[in-house]
Amino acid sequence: MAIADPLVTTHAPVTVLTALRTPRLLTREVLAGLVTTLALVPEVISFSIVAGVDPMVSLVASIVLAVTMSILGGRPGVVTAAAGSVALVIAPLVHTHGVQYVLPTVILAGVIQIAFGLAGLARLMRFIPRSVMIGFVNALGVLIFTAQVPHVLNVPWLAYVLFALTLAIIFIVPRFTRAVPAPLIAIVVVTAIVIIAHLTVPNVADEGSLTGNLPGITPFLVPLNLNTLQLIWPTALSVAFVGLMETLLTAKLVDAMTDTPSHKGRESWALGVANIAAGFYGGIAGCAMIGQTVVNVKIGRARTRISTMVAGVFLLALVTGLSSIMRQIPMVALAAVMMVVATSTVDWHSVKPSTLKRMPIPETIVMAVTVVSVILTDNLALGVIIGVILAMVLFARRVAHVVTVKRTLSDDEETVRYDVTGPLFFGSSNDLVDRFSYALDPGNVSIDLSAAQIWDASTVAALDSIETKYRNRGAAVTIEGLDERSTAFRGRLSGHLGG
């Protein structure tokens, strides 16, 4: 599926081996991983607060997730960590029953994700229409931007100077060099200024406690019995499918951005394995971080697993040996980077008046509803589900009106022929019964379905009803022209549907 030009950067596929043999590519991958990590830290910390767990729990889980998915994942370049969508799902369980139920919940969610991937259900992603995908991308841009706004409001005036400096570096540096990502240079420069000048501005340390000490293996503190299963399974199911939805949507987005395919099934079961590992060493689940993935792939121009492996290793270094420096990174610098990412994420071409004028109205409606649903619910997965359902309804409505029925009376007026054209399913066949002139037709009726196909039981029931109406009037009905599949389908159901 193609996404509009603003999101597409075409490159030939780059393998890990190629990157390792090419210093320029290897440098690009490493630097992309570094800047991605810096963009990852504040969100992971803030999401841990939402989930009701210690920030170190989410940070360590993110290290495990990033490294595991770098090795096992099916879409190179996707950044996986403790995510806000998963935090929102787990939070009610933690607040009601305690943090001890997180581990069994994460394990069960991981098992579900593994089963989903191995069963090949990831192929369902092909049913997400382009209009929903564009709505998803645009909503993502809006959410990323609005999430940064609190970091630039009600802050000291020095913070605004640092914010402006960060933006200036991001936009000016690429004019001279692209060897090092401009956001990485901006964050390093601004952080250095804060440290050297002893400036007091909101920083990463304000988002949560960073001890620099790694936790051990997560202890299993609840009994393994039916009561525990009954308590955790609804949350586990939500964690599993929210994580899968966001991860597969992110993989599909990166497919479009890089013009390269991915293995969605592998990405699914690998996420399950990574979540189980993160549950035992860390303590919370995660999924693809869409904003940080855009940073990695679009701004950092990463194309291999090296970038995400570097992100995981660098995050480990930040959490342990470099935690004192990480605490001092100004939040306005990170907010500026993410705001730039947000504006580049939005598909501006899709909202141009000239584009909207050409697009079919139903597709524009689907895109708008997807965007609004995501923004109102603050839930990307739910917004996409709403968009897909609406797209299906509108598509069924359009297709239902393409069916035509042509009536031809023979010269001797003893036979009438009906030619039916178009797909026959519940949307188009429910009023098929009313398209025939029962009272006017002679005793021989022929219904030609050569240009039609039967797709569901509603159509078979409609044809049975038509035959019954003609028989009640003493007319003989012949249905002809069906293809082999439709004939077999009708033969299996006809006369057995009742009423």
PDB file of C-alpha atoms in Angstrom, residues 241-400:
ATOM      1  CA  PHE A 241      -4.299  -7.064  20.828  1.00  0.00           C
ATOM      2  CA  VAL A 242      -3.528  -3.405  21.501  1.00  0.00           C
ATOM      3  CA  GLY A 243       0.166  -4.266  21.280  1.00  0.00           C
ATOM      4  CA  LEU A 244      -0.322  -6.280  18.105  1.00  0.00           C
ATOM      5  CA  MET A 245      -2.435  -3.581  16.495  1.00  0.00           C
ATOM      6  CA  GLU A 246       0.064  -0.789  17.108  1.00  0.00           C
ATOM      7  CA  THR A 247       3.050  -2.973  16.217  1.00  0.00           C
ATOM      8  CA  LEU A 248       1.595  -4.211  12.935  1.00  0.00           C
ATOM      9  CA  LEU A 249       0.377  -0.738  11.977  1.00  0.00           C
ATOM     10  CA  THR A 250       3.858   0.612  12.670  1.00  0.00           C
ATOM     11  CA  ALA A 251       5.416  -2.175  10.604  1.00  0.00           C
ATOM     12  CA  LYS A 252       3.069  -1.370   7.755  1.00  0.00           C
ATOM     13  CA  LEU A 253       3.959   2.323   8.021  1.00  0.00           C
ATOM     14  CA  VAL A 254       7.678   1.538   7.853  1.00  0.00           C
ATOM     15  CA  ASP A 255       7.019  -0.739   4.859  1.00  0.00           C
ATOM     16  CA  ALA A 256       5.578   2.276   3.066  1.00  0.00           C
ATOM     17  CA  MET A 257       8.304   4.669   4.216  1.00  0.00           C
ATOM     18  CA  THR A 258      11.130   2.395   3.045  1.00  0.00           C
ATOM     19  CA  ASP A 259       9.416   0.636   0.120  1.00  0.00           C
ATOM     20  CA  THR A 260      10.462  -2.708   1.577  1.00  0.00           C
ATOM     21  CA  PRO A 261       8.312  -5.614   2.810  1.00  0.00           C
ATOM     22  CA  SER A 262       8.222  -7.089   6.296  1.00  0.00           C
ATOM     23  CA  HIS A 263       7.179 -10.380   7.858  1.00  0.00           C
ATOM     24  CA  LYS A 264       4.113  -9.475   9.931  1.00  0.00           C
ATOM     25  CA  GLY A 265       3.696 -12.984  11.340  1.00  0.00           C
ATOM     26  CA  ARG A 266       7.263 -13.010  12.619  1.00  0.00           C
ATOM     27  CA  GLU A 267       6.815  -9.521  14.050  1.00  0.00           C
ATOM     28  CA  SER A 268       3.744 -10.773  15.938  1.00  0.00           C
ATOM     29  CA  TRP A 269       5.218 -13.868  17.579  1.00  0.00           C
ATOM     30  CA  ALA A 270       8.499 -12.072  18.235  1.00  0.00           C
ATOM     31  CA  LEU A 271       6.558  -9.401  20.139  1.00  0.00           C
ATOM     32  CA  GLY A 272       5.069 -12.147  22.296  1.00  0.00           C
ATOM     33  CA  VAL A 273       8.509 -13.596  23.060  1.00  0.00           C
ATOM     34  CA  ALA A 274       9.887 -10.110  23.803  1.00  0.00           C
ATOM     35  CA  ASN A 275       7.008  -9.294  26.148  1.00  0.00           C
ATOM     36  CA  ILE A 276       7.466 -12.524  28.101  1.00  0.00           C
ATOM     37  CA  ALA A 277      11.186 -11.777  28.428  1.00  0.00           C
ATOM     38  CA  ALA A 278      10.440  -8.172  29.467  1.00  0.00           C
ATOM     39  CA  GLY A 279       7.917  -9.432  32.001  1.00  0.00           C
ATOM     40  CA  PHE A 280      10.516 -11.620  33.726  1.00  0.00           C
ATOM     41  CA  TYR A 281      13.298  -9.027  33.557  1.00  0.00           C
ATOM     42  CA  GLY A 282      11.776  -5.600  33.790  1.00  0.00           C
ATOM     43  CA  GLY A 283       8.191  -6.287  34.637  1.00  0.00           C
ATOM     44  CA  ILE A 284       5.902  -4.700  32.041  1.00  0.00           C
ATOM     45  CA  ALA A 285       4.832  -5.280  28.442  1.00  0.00           C
ATOM     46  CA  GLY A 286       5.311  -3.036  25.431  1.00  0.00           C
ATOM     47  CA  CYS A 287       4.860  -2.705  21.705  1.00  0.00           C
ATOM     48  CA  ALA A 288       6.121  -0.644  18.803  1.00  0.00           C
ATOM     49  CA  MET A 289       6.713   3.025  19.645  1.00  0.00           C
ATOM     50  CA  ILE A 290       5.381   4.734  16.561  1.00  0.00           C
ATOM     51  CA  GLY A 291       6.796   8.212  17.139  1.00  0.00           C
ATOM     52  CA  GLN A 292      10.264   6.902  17.984  1.00  0.00           C
ATOM     53  CA  THR A 293      10.137   4.567  14.983  1.00  0.00           C
ATOM     54  CA  VAL A 294       9.511   7.589  12.771  1.00  0.00           C
ATOM     55  CA  VAL A 295      12.524   9.269  14.404  1.00  0.00           C
ATOM     56  CA  ASN A 296      14.625   6.179  13.703  1.00  0.00           C
ATOM     57  CA  VAL A 297      13.530   5.556  10.117  1.00  0.00           C
ATOM     58  CA  LYS A 298      12.692   9.009   8.821  1.00  0.00           C
ATOM     59  CA  ILE A 299      15.038  11.370  10.641  1.00  0.00           C
ATOM     60  CA  GLY A 300      17.829   8.881  11.431  1.00  0.00           C
ATOM     61  CA  ARG A 301      17.359   7.095   8.063  1.00  0.00           C
ATOM     62  CA  ALA A 302      17.910   3.721   9.737  1.00  0.00           C
ATOM     63  CA  ARG A 303      17.179   0.615   7.663  1.00  0.00           C
ATOM     64  CA  THR A 304      18.540  -2.356   9.625  1.00  0.00           C
ATOM     65  CA  ARG A 305      18.362  -4.082  13.011  1.00  0.00           C
ATOM     66  CA  ILE A 306      21.598  -2.390  14.026  1.00  0.00           C
ATOM     67  CA  SER A 307      19.826   0.875  14.872  1.00  0.00           C
ATOM     68  CA  THR A 308      17.342  -0.697  17.270  1.00  0.00           C
ATOM     69  CA  MET A 309      20.040  -2.888  18.842  1.00  0.00           C
ATOM     70  CA  VAL A 310      22.127   0.256  19.407  1.00  0.00           C
ATOM     71  CA  ALA A 311      19.049   1.946  20.897  1.00  0.00           C
ATOM     72  CA  GLY A 312      18.625  -0.897  23.392  1.00  0.00           C
ATOM     73  CA  VAL A 313      22.318  -0.976  24.333  1.00  0.00           C
ATOM     74  CA  PHE A 314      22.577   2.824  24.578  1.00  0.00           C
ATOM     75  CA  LEU A 315      19.460   2.899  26.755  1.00  0.00           C
ATOM     76  CA  LEU A 316      21.175   0.373  29.039  1.00  0.00           C
ATOM     77  CA  ALA A 317      24.220   2.656  29.199  1.00  0.00           C
ATOM     78  CA  LEU A 318      22.045   5.677  29.958  1.00  0.00           C
ATOM     79  CA  VAL A 319      20.108   3.878  32.676  1.00  0.00           C
ATOM     80  CA  THR A 320      23.278   2.653  34.403  1.00  0.00           C
ATOM     81  CA  GLY A 321      26.557   4.475  33.795  1.00  0.00           C
ATOM     82  CA  LEU A 322      25.206   7.667  32.190  1.00  0.00           C
ATOM     83  CA  SER A 323      22.091   8.179  34.294  1.00  0.00           C
ATOM     84  CA  SER A 324      23.544  11.345  35.858  1.00  0.00           C
ATOM     85  CA  ILE A 325      23.840  12.938  32.396  1.00  0.00           C
ATOM     86  CA  MET A 326      20.481  11.626  31.196  1.00  0.00           C
ATOM     87  CA  ARG A 327      18.755  13.273  34.162  1.00  0.00           C
ATOM     88  CA  GLN A 328      19.919  16.692  32.965  1.00  0.00           C
ATOM     89  CA  ILE A 329      18.611  16.523  29.381  1.00  0.00           C
ATOM     90  CA  PRO A 330      16.147  19.457  29.079  1.00  0.00           C
ATOM     91  CA  MET A 331      12.605  18.381  28.325  1.00  0.00           C
ATOM     92  CA  VAL A 332      12.139  21.332  25.948  1.00  0.00           C
ATOM     93  CA  ALA A 333      14.938  19.942  23.744  1.00  0.00           C
ATOM     94  CA  LEU A 334      13.255  16.546  23.511  1.00  0.00           C
ATOM     95  CA  ALA A 335       9.861  18.242  22.993  1.00  0.00           C
ATOM     96  CA  ALA A 336      11.276  20.280  20.106  1.00  0.00           C
ATOM     97  CA  VAL A 337      12.614  17.141  18.429  1.00  0.00           C
ATOM     98  CA  MET A 338       9.295  15.316  18.784  1.00  0.00           C
ATOM     99  CA  MET A 339       7.327  18.330  17.512  1.00  0.00           C
ATOM    100  CA  VAL A 340       9.448  18.332  14.358  1.00  0.00           C
ATOM    101  CA  VAL A 341       8.804  14.596  14.045  1.00  0.00           C
ATOM    102  CA  ALA A 342       5.070  15.229  14.464  1.00  0.00           C
ATOM    103  CA  THR A 343       4.891  17.833  11.702  1.00  0.00           C
ATOM    104  CA  SER A 344       6.823  15.581   9.322  1.00  0.00           C
ATOM    105  CA  THR A 345       4.641  12.598  10.201  1.00  0.00           C
ATOM    106  CA  VAL A 346       1.387  14.224   9.070  1.00  0.00           C
ATOM    107  CA  ASP A 347       0.560  13.511   5.428  1.00  0.00           C
ATOM    108  CA  TRP A 348      -0.050  17.139   4.444  1.00  0.00           C
ATOM    109  CA  HIS A 349      -0.801  16.173   0.853  1.00  0.00           C
ATOM    110  CA  SER A 350      -3.855  14.229   2.032  1.00  0.00           C
ATOM    111  CA  VAL A 351      -5.461  17.341   3.562  1.00  0.00           C
ATOM    112  CA  LYS A 352      -4.792  19.762   0.709  1.00  0.00           C
ATOM    113  CA  PRO A 353      -8.037  21.205  -0.732  1.00  0.00           C
ATOM    114  CA  SER A 354      -7.053  19.987  -4.219  1.00  0.00           C
ATOM    115  CA  THR A 355      -6.588  16.421  -2.900  1.00  0.00           C
ATOM    116  CA  LEU A 356      -9.815  16.461  -0.891  1.00  0.00           C
ATOM    117  CA  LYS A 357     -11.681  17.721  -3.944  1.00  0.00           C
ATOM    118  CA  ARG A 358     -10.524  14.750  -6.033  1.00  0.00           C
ATOM    119  CA  MET A 359     -10.958  12.074  -3.367  1.00  0.00           C
ATOM    120  CA  PRO A 360     -14.252  10.159  -3.104  1.00  0.00           C
ATOM    121  CA  ILE A 361     -16.311  11.612  -0.249  1.00  0.00           C
ATOM    122  CA  PRO A 362     -16.611   8.254   1.612  1.00  0.00           C
ATOM    123  CA  GLU A 363     -12.809   7.897   1.728  1.00  0.00           C
ATOM    124  CA  THR A 364     -12.407  11.421   3.066  1.00  0.00           C
ATOM    125  CA  ILE A 365     -15.048  10.689   5.715  1.00  0.00           C
ATOM    126  CA  VAL A 366     -13.224   7.509   6.766  1.00  0.00           C
ATOM    127  CA  MET A 367      -9.933   9.383   7.059  1.00  0.00           C
ATOM    128  CA  ALA A 368     -11.525  12.185   9.108  1.00  0.00           C
ATOM    129  CA  VAL A 369     -13.408   9.796  11.409  1.00  0.00           C
ATOM    130  CA  THR A 370     -10.204   7.811  12.023  1.00  0.00           C
ATOM    131  CA  VAL A 371      -8.336  10.975  12.970  1.00  0.00           C
ATOM    132  CA  VAL A 372     -11.114  12.257  15.237  1.00  0.00           C
ATOM    133  CA  SER A 373     -11.611   8.849  16.893  1.00  0.00           C
ATOM    134  CA  VAL A 374      -7.922   8.514  17.697  1.00  0.00           C
ATOM    135  CA  ILE A 375      -7.676  12.056  19.072  1.00  0.00           C
ATOM    136  CA  LEU A 376     -10.845  11.798  21.192  1.00  0.00           C
ATOM    137  CA  THR A 377     -10.003   8.372  22.637  1.00  0.00           C
ATOM    138  CA  ASP A 378      -6.218   8.866  22.711  1.00  0.00           C
ATOM    139  CA  ASN A 379      -6.120   5.285  21.467  1.00  0.00           C
ATOM    140  CA  LEU A 380      -4.580   4.540  18.063  1.00  0.00           C
ATOM    141  CA  ALA A 381      -5.823   0.949  17.942  1.00  0.00           C
ATOM    142  CA  LEU A 382      -9.431   1.870  18.770  1.00  0.00           C
ATOM    143  CA  GLY A 383      -9.408   4.683  16.208  1.00  0.00           C
ATOM    144  CA  VAL A 384      -8.200   2.305  13.508  1.00  0.00           C
ATOM    145  CA  ILE A 385     -10.873  -0.260  14.400  1.00  0.00           C
ATOM    146  CA  ILE A 386     -13.571   2.416  14.138  1.00  0.00           C
ATOM    147  CA  GLY A 387     -12.122   3.576  10.807  1.00  0.00           C
ATOM    148  CA  VAL A 388     -12.012   0.048   9.396  1.00  0.00           C
ATOM    149  CA  ILE A 389     -15.601  -0.690  10.436  1.00  0.00           C
ATOM    150  CA  LEU A 390     -16.818   2.566   8.873  1.00  0.00           C
ATOM    151  CA  ALA A 391     -14.846   1.846   5.692  1.00  0.00           C
ATOM    152  CA  MET A 392     -16.439  -1.608   5.478  1.00  0.00           C
ATOM    153  CA  VAL A 393     -19.939  -0.191   5.937  1.00  0.00           C
ATOM    154  CA  LEU A 394     -19.415   2.529   3.317  1.00  0.00           C
ATOM    155  CA  PHE A 395     -17.830   0.049   0.904  1.00  0.00           C
ATOM    156  CA  ALA A 396     -20.726  -2.393   1.322  1.00  0.00           C
ATOM    157  CA  ARG A 397     -23.144   0.483   0.739  1.00  0.00           C
ATOM    158  CA  ARG A 398     -21.394   1.497  -2.485  1.00  0.00           C
ATOM    159  CA  VAL A 399     -21.120  -2.058  -3.801  1.00  0.00           C
ATOM    160  CA  ALA A 400     -24.755  -2.748  -2.950  1.00  0.00           C
TER     161      ALA A 400
END
